[in-house]
Structures are given as C-alpha cells and as structure tokens.
mmCIF file of C-alpha atoms in Angstrom:
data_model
loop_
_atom_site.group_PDB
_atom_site.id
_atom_site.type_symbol
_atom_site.label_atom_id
_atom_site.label_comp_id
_atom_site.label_asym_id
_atom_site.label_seq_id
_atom_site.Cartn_x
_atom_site.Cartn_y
_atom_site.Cartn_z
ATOM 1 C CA UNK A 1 101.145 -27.561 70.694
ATOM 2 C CA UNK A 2 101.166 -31.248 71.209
ATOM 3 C CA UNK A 3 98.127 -33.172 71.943
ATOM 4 C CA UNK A 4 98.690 -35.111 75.378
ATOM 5 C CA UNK A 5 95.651 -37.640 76.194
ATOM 6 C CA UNK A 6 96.069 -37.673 79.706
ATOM 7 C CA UNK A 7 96.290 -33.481 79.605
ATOM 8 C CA UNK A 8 93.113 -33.521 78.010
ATOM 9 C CA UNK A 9 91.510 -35.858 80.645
ATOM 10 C CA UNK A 10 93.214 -34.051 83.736
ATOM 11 C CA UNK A 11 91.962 -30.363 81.855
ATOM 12 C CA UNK A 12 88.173 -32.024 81.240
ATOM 13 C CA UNK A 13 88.453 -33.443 84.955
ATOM 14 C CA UNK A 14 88.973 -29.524 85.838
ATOM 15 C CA UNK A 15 86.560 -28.255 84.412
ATOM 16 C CA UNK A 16 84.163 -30.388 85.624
ATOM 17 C CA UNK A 17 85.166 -30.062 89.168
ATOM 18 C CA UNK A 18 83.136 -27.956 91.479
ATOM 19 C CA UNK A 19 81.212 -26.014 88.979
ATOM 20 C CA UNK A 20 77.760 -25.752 87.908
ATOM 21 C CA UNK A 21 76.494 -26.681 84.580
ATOM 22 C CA UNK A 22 77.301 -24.407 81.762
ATOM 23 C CA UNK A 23 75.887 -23.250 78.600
ATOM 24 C CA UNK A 24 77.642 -25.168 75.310
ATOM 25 C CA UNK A 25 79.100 -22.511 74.103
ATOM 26 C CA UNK A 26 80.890 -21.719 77.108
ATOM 27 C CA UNK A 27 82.289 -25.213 77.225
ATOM 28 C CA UNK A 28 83.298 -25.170 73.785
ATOM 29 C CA UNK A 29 85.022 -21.570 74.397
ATOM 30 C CA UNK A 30 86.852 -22.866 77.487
ATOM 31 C CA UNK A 31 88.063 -26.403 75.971
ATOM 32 C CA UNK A 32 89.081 -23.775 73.243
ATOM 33 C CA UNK A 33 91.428 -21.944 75.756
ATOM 34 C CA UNK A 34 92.763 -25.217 77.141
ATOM 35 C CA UNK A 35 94.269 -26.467 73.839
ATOM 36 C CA UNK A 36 95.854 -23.471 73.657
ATOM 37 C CA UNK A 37 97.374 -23.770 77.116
ATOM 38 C CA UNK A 38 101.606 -25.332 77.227
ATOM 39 C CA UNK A 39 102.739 -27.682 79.233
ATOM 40 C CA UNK A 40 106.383 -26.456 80.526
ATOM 41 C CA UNK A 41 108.754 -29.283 82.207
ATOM 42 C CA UNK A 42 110.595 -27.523 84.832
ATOM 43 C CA UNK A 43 113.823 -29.356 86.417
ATOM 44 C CA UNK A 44 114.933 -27.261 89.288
ATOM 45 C CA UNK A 45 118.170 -28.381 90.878
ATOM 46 C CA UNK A 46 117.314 -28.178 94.653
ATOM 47 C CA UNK A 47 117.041 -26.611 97.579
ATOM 48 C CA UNK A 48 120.050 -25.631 98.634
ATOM 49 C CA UNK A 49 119.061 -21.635 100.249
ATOM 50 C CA UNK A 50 116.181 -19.332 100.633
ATOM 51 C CA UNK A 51 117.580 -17.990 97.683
ATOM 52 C CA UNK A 52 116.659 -21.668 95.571
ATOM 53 C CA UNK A 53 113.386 -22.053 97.378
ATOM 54 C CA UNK A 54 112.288 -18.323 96.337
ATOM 55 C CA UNK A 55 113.383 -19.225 92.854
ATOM 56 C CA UNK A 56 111.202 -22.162 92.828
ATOM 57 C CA UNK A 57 108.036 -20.462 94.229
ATOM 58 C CA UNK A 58 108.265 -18.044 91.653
ATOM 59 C CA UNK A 59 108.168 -20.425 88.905
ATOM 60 C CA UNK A 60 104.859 -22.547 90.132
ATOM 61 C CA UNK A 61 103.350 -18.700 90.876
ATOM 62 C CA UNK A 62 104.078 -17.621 87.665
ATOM 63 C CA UNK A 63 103.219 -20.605 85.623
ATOM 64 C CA UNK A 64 99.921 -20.568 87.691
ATOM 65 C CA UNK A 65 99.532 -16.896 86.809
ATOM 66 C CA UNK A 66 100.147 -17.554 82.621
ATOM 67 C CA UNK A 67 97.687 -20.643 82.474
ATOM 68 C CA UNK A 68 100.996 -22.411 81.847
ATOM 69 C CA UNK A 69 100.610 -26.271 83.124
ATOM 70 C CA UNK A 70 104.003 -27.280 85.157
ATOM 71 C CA UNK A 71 105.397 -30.362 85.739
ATOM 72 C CA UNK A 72 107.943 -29.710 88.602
ATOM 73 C CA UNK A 73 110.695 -31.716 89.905
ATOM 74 C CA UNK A 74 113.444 -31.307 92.325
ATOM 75 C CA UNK A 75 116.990 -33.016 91.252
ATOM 76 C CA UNK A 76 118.248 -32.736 94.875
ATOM 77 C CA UNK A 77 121.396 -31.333 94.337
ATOM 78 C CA UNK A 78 122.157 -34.602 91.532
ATOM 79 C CA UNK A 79 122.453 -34.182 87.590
ATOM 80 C CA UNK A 80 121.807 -37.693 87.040
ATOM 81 C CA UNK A 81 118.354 -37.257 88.649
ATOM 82 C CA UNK A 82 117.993 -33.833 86.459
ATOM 83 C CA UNK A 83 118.756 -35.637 83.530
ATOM 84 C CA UNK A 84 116.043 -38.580 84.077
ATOM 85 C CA UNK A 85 113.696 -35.637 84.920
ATOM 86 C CA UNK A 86 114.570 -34.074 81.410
ATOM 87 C CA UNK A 87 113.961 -37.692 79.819
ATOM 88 C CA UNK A 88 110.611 -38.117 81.463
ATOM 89 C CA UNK A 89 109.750 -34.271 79.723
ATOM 90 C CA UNK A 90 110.806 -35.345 76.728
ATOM 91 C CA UNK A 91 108.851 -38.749 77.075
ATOM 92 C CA UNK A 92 105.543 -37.233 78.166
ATOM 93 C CA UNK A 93 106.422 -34.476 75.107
ATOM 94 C CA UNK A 94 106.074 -31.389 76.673
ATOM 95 C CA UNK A 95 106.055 -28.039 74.919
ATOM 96 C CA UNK A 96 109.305 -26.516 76.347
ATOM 97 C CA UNK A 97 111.403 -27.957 79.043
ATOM 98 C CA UNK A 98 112.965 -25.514 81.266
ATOM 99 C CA UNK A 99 115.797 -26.090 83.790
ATOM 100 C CA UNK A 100 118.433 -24.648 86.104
ATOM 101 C CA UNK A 101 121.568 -27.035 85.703
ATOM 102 C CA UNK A 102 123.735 -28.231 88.869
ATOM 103 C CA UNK A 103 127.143 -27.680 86.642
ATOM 104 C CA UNK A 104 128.025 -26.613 83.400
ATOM 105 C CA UNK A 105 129.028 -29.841 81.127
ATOM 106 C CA UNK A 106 127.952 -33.038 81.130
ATOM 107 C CA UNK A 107 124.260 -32.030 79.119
ATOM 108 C CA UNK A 108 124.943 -32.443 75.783
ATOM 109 C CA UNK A 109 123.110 -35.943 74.854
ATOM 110 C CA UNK A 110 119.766 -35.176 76.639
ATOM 111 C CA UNK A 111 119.627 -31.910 75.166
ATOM 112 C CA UNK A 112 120.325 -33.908 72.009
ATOM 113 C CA UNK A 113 117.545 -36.000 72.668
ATOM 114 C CA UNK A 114 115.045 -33.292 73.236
ATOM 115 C CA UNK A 115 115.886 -31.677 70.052
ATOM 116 C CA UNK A 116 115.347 -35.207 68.784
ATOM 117 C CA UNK A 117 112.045 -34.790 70.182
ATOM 118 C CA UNK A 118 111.808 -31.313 68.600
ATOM 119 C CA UNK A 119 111.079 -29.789 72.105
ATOM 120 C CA UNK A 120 112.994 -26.887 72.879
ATOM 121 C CA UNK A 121 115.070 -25.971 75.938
ATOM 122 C CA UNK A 122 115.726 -22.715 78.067
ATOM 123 C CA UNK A 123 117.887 -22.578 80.946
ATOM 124 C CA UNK A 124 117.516 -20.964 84.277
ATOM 125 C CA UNK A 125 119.760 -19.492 86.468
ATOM 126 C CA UNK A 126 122.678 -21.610 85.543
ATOM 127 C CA UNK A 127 123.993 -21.784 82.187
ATOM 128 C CA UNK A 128 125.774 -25.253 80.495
ATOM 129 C CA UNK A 129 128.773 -25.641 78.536
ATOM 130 C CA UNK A 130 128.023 -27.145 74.902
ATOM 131 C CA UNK A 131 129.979 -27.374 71.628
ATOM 132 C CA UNK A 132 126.463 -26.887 69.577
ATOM 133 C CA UNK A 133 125.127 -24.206 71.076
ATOM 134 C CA UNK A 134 121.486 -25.163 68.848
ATOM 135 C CA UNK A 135 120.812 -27.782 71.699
ATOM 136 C CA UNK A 136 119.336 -25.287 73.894
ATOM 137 C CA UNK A 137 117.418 -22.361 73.352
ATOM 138 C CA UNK A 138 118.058 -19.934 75.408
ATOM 139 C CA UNK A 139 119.384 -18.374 79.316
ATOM 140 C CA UNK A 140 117.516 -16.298 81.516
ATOM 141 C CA UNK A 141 118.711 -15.286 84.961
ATOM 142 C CA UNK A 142 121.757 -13.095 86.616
ATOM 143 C CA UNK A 143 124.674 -12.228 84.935
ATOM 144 C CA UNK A 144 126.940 -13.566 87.446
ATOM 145 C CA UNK A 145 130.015 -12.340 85.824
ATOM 146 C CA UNK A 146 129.181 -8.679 86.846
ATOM 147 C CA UNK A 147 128.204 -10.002 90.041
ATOM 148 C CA UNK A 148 131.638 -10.672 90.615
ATOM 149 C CA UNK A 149 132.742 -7.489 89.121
ATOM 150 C CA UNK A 150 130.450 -5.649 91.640
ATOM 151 C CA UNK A 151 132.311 -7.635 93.869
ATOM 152 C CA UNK A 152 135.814 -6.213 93.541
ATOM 153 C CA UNK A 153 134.326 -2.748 92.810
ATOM 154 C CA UNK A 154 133.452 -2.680 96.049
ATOM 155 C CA UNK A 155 136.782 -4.044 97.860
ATOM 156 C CA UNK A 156 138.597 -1.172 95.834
ATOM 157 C CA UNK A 157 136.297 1.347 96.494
ATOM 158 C CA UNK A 158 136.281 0.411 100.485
ATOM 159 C CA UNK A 159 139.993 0.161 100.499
ATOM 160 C CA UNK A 160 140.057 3.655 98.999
ATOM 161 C CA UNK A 161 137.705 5.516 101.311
ATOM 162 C CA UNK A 162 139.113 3.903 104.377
ATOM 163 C CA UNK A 163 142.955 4.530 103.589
ATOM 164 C CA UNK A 164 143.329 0.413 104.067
ATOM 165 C CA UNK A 165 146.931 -1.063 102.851
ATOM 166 C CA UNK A 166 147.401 -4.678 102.389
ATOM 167 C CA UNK A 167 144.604 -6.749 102.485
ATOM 168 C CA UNK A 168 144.341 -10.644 102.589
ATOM 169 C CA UNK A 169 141.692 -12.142 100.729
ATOM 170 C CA UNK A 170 139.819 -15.786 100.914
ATOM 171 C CA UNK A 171 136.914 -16.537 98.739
ATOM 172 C CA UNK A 172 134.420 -19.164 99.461
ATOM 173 C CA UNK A 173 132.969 -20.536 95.771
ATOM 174 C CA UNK A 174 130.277 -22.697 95.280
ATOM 175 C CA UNK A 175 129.134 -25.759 93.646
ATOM 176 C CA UNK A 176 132.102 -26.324 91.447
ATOM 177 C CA UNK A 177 132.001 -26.000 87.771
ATOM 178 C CA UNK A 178 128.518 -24.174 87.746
ATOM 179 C CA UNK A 179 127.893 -20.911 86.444
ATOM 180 C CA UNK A 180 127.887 -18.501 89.192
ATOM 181 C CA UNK A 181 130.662 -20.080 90.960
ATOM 182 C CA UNK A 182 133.058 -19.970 87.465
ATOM 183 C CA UNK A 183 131.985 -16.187 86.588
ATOM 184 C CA UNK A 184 131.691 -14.620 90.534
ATOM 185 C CA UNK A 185 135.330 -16.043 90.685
ATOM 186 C CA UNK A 186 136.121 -14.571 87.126
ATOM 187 C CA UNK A 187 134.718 -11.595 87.353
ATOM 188 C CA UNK A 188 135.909 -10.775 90.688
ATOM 189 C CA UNK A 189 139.468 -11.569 89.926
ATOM 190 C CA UNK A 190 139.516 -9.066 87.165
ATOM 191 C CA UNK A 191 137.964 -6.398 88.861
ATOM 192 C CA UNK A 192 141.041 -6.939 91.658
ATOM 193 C CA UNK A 193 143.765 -7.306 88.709
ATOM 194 C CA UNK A 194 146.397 -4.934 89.437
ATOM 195 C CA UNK A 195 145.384 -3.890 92.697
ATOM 196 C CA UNK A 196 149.146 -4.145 94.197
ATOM 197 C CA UNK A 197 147.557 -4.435 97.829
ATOM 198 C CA UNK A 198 144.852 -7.044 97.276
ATOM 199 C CA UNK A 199 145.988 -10.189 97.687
ATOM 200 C CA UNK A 200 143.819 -13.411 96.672
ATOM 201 C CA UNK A 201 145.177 -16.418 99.221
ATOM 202 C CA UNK A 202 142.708 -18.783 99.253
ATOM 203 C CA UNK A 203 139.416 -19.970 97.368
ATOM 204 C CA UNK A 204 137.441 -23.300 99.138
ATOM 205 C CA UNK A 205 133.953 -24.123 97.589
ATOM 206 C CA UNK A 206 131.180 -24.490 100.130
ATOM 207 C CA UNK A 207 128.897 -25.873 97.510
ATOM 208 C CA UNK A 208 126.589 -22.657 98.254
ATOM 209 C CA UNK A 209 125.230 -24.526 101.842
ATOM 210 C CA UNK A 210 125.233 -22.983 105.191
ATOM 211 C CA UNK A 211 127.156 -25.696 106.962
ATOM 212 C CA UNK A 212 129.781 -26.152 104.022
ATOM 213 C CA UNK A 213 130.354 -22.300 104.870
ATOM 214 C CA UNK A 214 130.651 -22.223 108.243
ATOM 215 C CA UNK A 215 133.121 -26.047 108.021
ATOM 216 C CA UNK A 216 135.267 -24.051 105.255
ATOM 217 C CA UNK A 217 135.640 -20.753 107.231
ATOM 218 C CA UNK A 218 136.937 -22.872 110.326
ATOM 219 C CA UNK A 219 139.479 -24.119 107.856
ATOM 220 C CA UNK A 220 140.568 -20.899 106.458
ATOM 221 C CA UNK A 221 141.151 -19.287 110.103
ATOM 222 C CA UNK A 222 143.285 -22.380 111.457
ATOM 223 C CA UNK A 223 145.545 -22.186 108.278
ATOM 224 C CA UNK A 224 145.691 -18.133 107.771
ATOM 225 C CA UNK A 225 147.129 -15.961 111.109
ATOM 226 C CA UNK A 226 145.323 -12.950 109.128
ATOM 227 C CA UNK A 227 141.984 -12.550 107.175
ATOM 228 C CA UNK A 228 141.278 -9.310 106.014
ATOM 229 C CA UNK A 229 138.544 -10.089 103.674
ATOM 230 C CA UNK A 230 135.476 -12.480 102.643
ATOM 231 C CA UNK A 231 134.115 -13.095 99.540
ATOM 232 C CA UNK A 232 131.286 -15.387 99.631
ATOM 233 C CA UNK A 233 129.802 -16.316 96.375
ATOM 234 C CA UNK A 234 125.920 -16.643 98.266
ATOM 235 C CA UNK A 235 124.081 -15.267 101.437
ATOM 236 C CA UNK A 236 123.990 -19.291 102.451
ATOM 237 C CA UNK A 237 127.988 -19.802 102.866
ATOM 238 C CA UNK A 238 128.154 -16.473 104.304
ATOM 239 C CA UNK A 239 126.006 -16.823 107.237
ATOM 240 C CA UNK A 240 127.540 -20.355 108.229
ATOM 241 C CA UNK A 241 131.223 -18.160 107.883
ATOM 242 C CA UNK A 242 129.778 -15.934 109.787
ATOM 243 C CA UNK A 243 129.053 -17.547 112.816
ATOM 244 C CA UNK A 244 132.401 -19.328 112.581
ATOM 245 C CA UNK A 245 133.878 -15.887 112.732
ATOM 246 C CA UNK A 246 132.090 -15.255 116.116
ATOM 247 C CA UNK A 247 132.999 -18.442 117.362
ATOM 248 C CA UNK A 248 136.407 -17.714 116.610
ATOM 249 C CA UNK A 249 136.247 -13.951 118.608
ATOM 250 C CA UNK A 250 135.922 -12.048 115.355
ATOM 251 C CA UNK A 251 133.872 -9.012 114.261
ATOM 252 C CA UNK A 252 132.595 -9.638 110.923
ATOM 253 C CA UNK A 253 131.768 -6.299 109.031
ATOM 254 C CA UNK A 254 134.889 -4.968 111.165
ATOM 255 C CA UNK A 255 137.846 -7.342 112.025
ATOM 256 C CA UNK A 256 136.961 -9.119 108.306
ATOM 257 C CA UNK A 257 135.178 -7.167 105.626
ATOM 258 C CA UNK A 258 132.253 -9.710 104.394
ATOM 259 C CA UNK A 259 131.164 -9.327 100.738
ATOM 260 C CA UNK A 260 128.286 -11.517 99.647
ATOM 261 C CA UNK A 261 126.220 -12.257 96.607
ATOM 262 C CA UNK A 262 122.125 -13.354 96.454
ATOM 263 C CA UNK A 263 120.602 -10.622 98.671
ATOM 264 C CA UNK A 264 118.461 -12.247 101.554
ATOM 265 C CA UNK A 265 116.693 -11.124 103.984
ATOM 266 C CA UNK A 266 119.358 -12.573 106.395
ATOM 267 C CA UNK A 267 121.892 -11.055 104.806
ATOM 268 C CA UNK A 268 120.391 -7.436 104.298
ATOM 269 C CA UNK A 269 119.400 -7.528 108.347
ATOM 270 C CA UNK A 270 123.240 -8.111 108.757
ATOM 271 C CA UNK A 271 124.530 -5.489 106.316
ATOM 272 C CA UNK A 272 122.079 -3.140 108.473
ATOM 273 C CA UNK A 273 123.335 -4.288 111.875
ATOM 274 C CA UNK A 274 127.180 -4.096 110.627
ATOM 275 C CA UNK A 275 128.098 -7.298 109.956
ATOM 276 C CA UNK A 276 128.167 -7.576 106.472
ATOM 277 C CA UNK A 277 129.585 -4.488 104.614
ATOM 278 C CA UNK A 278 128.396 -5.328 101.112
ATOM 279 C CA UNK A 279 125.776 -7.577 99.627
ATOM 280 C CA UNK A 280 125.521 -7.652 95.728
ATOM 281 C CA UNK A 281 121.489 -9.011 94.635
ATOM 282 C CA UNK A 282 121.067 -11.699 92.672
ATOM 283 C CA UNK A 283 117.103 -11.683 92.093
ATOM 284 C CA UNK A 284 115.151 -15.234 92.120
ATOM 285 C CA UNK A 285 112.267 -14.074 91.162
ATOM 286 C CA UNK A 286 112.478 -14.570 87.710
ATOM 287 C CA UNK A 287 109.463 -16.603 87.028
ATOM 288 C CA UNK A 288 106.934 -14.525 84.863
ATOM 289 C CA UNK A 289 109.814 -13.902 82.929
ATOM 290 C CA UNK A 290 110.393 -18.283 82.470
ATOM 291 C CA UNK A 291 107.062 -18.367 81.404
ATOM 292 C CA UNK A 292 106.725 -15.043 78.976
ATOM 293 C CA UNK A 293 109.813 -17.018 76.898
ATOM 294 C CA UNK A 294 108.489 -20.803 76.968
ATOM 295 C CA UNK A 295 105.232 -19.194 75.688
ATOM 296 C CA UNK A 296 107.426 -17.401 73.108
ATOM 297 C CA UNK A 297 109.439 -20.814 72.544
ATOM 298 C CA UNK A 298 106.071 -23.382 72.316
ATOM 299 C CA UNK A 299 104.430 -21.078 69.747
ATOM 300 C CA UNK A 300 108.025 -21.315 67.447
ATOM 301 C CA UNK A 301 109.390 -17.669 68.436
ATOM 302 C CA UNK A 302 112.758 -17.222 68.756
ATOM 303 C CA UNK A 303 114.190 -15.463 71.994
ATOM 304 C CA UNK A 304 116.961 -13.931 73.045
ATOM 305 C CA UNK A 305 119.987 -15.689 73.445
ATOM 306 C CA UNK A 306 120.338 -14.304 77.014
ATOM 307 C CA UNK A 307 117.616 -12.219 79.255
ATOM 308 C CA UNK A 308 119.849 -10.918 82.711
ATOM 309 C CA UNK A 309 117.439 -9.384 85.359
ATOM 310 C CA UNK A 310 118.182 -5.881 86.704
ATOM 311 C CA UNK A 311 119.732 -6.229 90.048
ATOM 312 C CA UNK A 312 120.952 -3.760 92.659
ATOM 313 C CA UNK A 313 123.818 -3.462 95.467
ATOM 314 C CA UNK A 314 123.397 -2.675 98.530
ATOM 315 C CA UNK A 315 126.664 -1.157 100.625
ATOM 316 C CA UNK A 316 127.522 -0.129 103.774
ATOM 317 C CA UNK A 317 127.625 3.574 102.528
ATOM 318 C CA UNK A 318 124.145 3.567 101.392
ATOM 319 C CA UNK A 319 122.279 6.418 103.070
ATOM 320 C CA UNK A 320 119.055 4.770 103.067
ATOM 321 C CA UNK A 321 119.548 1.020 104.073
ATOM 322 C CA UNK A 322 116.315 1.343 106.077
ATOM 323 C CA UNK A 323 113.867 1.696 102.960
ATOM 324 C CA UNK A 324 114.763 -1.450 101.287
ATOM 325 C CA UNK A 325 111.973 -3.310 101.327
ATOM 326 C CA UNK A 326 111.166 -7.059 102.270
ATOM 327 C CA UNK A 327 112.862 -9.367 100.482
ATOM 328 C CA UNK A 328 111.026 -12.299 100.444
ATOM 329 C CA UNK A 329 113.285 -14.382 100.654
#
C-alpha cells in the first residue's frame, strides 16, 4: 500500500472523532487496521438512468462495507473530465483506480500514465479498446454481447409461437462507440442472421437518455409507415419511445413488440401491465464484487481478465411475473 499523509491525518481525525478514550493497545491495533485499508479511485461516467445511479450506490455501499476508502467522481457524461479524474488518482497515488468508460478508445495515454505510476486499473461496466491490453487490469460487469443475443432469441422465439410473418425492425443504440451499445447491436444482429422474415431497417442512438428515446422514436414513426418491432438497448430510451408510441395512437407490447435491456423497476411494471413483452437484466449492482478485485489488485493478485454477473430475462411468457422481486432500481 502507499503511504498518503493526508490519509493518515483524515484516518487519525476518525478515530478521534466522537469516541471515548481508549486503551493503547487498542489504538495501536486499530491504526494497525487502517494501514492496511486501500484507497480505490472510482471514475463513474454519470448519471444518465436509474440503472447508472443504482450502479453508483452500490459502489460507495460496498466500498463502505470492505473498509475500502473511495474517492468518487462523476464525469457527467464527458471523457475529458474522466480522464482529469483518472490524473488526479494517479496524482494523489491511489491503490487501484477503477472506472466505467463513456466509449471505448481514446484511453490509452492515461492508462499509460497510471502504469507509469505503477497503479493498476479495472474497468466497470464498460470496457475500452487498447492495442496493449497490460494498461488495464481487468473488466467486471455484463456481458453485453449475450445481452444482445438474448435479444434476438426472443424476437425468434415470439415470432414462432405467435405464427408472425414479416416483421420490421428499428433499434435504438446508445452512447456510440461504448461497449454495450457495439455488442447489444452485435450480438443481436447475429442472433437475427438468417431469419428470412426479420428485417433490420433502422438503428438511431439515443445516447441511453429518456428524452433522446422518446425524440428518436418520433423520428422513426414519421419516416417508417410500419414498425413491427423495438429494440432498445436500455429501460431509459425505452420508456421515452414508449410514450412517443402512445402519443402517436400505438399499443406498445401489441401494435409494436418492445424488447429492452437493464431491467428496472419501470420497465418490469410495464412488461407486467403488457407493454413491454421482453426485458433482458443487466444487473448494477456489482459493487462488492469492484471492491473484492481492487483488494485482490492493491495487494499484487492477479484477477481475471473478465468477471460477467449472472443475469436473468424476464418475458412475457413467464408464468410467474408477479414474484419478481423489487428491483431497486
């Protein structure tokens, strides 16, 4: 672990605060746990959904939970402010920095720098796009690609039960050139491949925001006569379609079959009431996990080049919709 001076005074400060005196030896014992305590940088990219905000609680819960000390900051949607946030981690020489990057590309001289610094780095949620693959340690979070797979598993699967011919797809993506918006749209396209009657005609990112859904969806009806199907690539874009669907005088869940990917509250209540016929989870509670491999990272473990968390889907043919429980988010 590194030795920070102003750690030390902010951990003495704590100890000190609101307590009674204590015995020596229990001073020495917990200045003796302190030391041994990491100090994680965390750049989280915003807060875009539920979905991001959930993600974000879980990291300050679990860091809380581990003894891990946190220094949090929000990029607001903007690399450049994730990559001053990185430098400031790697100035203040943190254990492990930890962050979920806006796109792909674009990462490869601060993560130079904090290998530089011989801190290493684990990304979250998002993955990035590198030609030395030893600037980073690690991923955790969903494997988007079968997300996507899930996806057109379902379209096939509906359009099989229900006897349905040919079907117009649109696809709304999201933040272009990130992770879940490249492999959703991957993986989803080659779960369709070959299916003569499904028929991809339009793909418009909504930058995974409500009212970038809804403004896209308006779009797509005024330039298609017929929409058979949705595909939103988060619960976000989908709700904000949604409504424009109503607006418009459609049913959603009937007149257009809605597929969508995170697995809010929002969006369960919908799939319940109809409106939605498929929602594939994407978990963001993934924060003990964050803090099980930075401990693993700060003490010189290696890890796993990827960790994916187990996720479900949820369908309109599921016989027991009722007992999923609370999302929390």
């Amino acid at each position: 672990m590194k030795r920070r001076g102003m750690a030390a005074v902010l951990a003495l400060c704590m100890l000190l605060t609101g307590c009674g005196a204590r015995r020596p030896t229990e001073d020495a014992s917990e200045e003796a746990a302190q030391d041994q305590s990491i100090l994680l940088g965390f750049s989280q990219l915003g807060w875009e959904s539920a979905w991001r905000l959930a993600n974000s609680e879980s990291i300050k819960e679990a860091a809380e939970r581990a003894g891990v000390s946190l220094m949090y900051e929000n990029a607001e949607q903007k690399q450049d402010r994730q990559i001053k946030a990185i430098r400031s981690f790697i100035a203040y020489q943190v254990d492990v920095i930890a962050f979920s990057p806006i796109v792909e590309t674009g990462w490869d001289n601060v993560l130079q720098e904090a290998k530089d610094a011989g801190i290493p780095v684990l990304t979250t949620d998002r993955m990035v796009e590198t030609g030395d693959e030893s600037l980073y340690a690690g991923f955790i979070g969903s494997d988007f690609y079968t997300e996507g797979l899930h996806a057109g598993e379902f379209l096939i699967e509906k359009a099989r039960r229900e006897n349905l011919g040919e079907l117009n797809i649109v696809e709304l993506s999201g933040t272009l050139d990130s992770t879940p918006m490249l492999q959703r749209a991957e993986g989803f396209r080659d779960a369709i491949a070959g299916q003569q009657n499904l028929h991809l005609i339009d793909s418009m990112s909504g930058d995974f925001l409500r009212p970038k859904g809804k403004e896209c969806m308006k779009v797509l009806l005024e330039k298609y006569e017929r929409i058979d199907v949705l595909y939103s690539h988060n619960d976000a874009m989908t709700l904000g379609a949604i409504a424009a669907l109503e607006e418009a005088g459609l049913k959603p869940g009937e007149d257009v079959i809605i597929i969508t990917v995170d697995g809010e509250q929002a969006a369960i209540d919908l799939l319940k009431e109809g409106k939605i016929n498929c929602v594939i989870e994407c978990k963001p509670q993934i924060g003990d996990m964050v803090m099980e491999l930075a401990q693993k990272l700060a003490a010189g473990e290696e890890i796993p080049r990827c960790t994916y968390s187990e996720e479900q889907v949820f369908t309109e043919y599921d016989a027991d919709l009722d007992s999923i429980p609370p999302r929390g988010y």
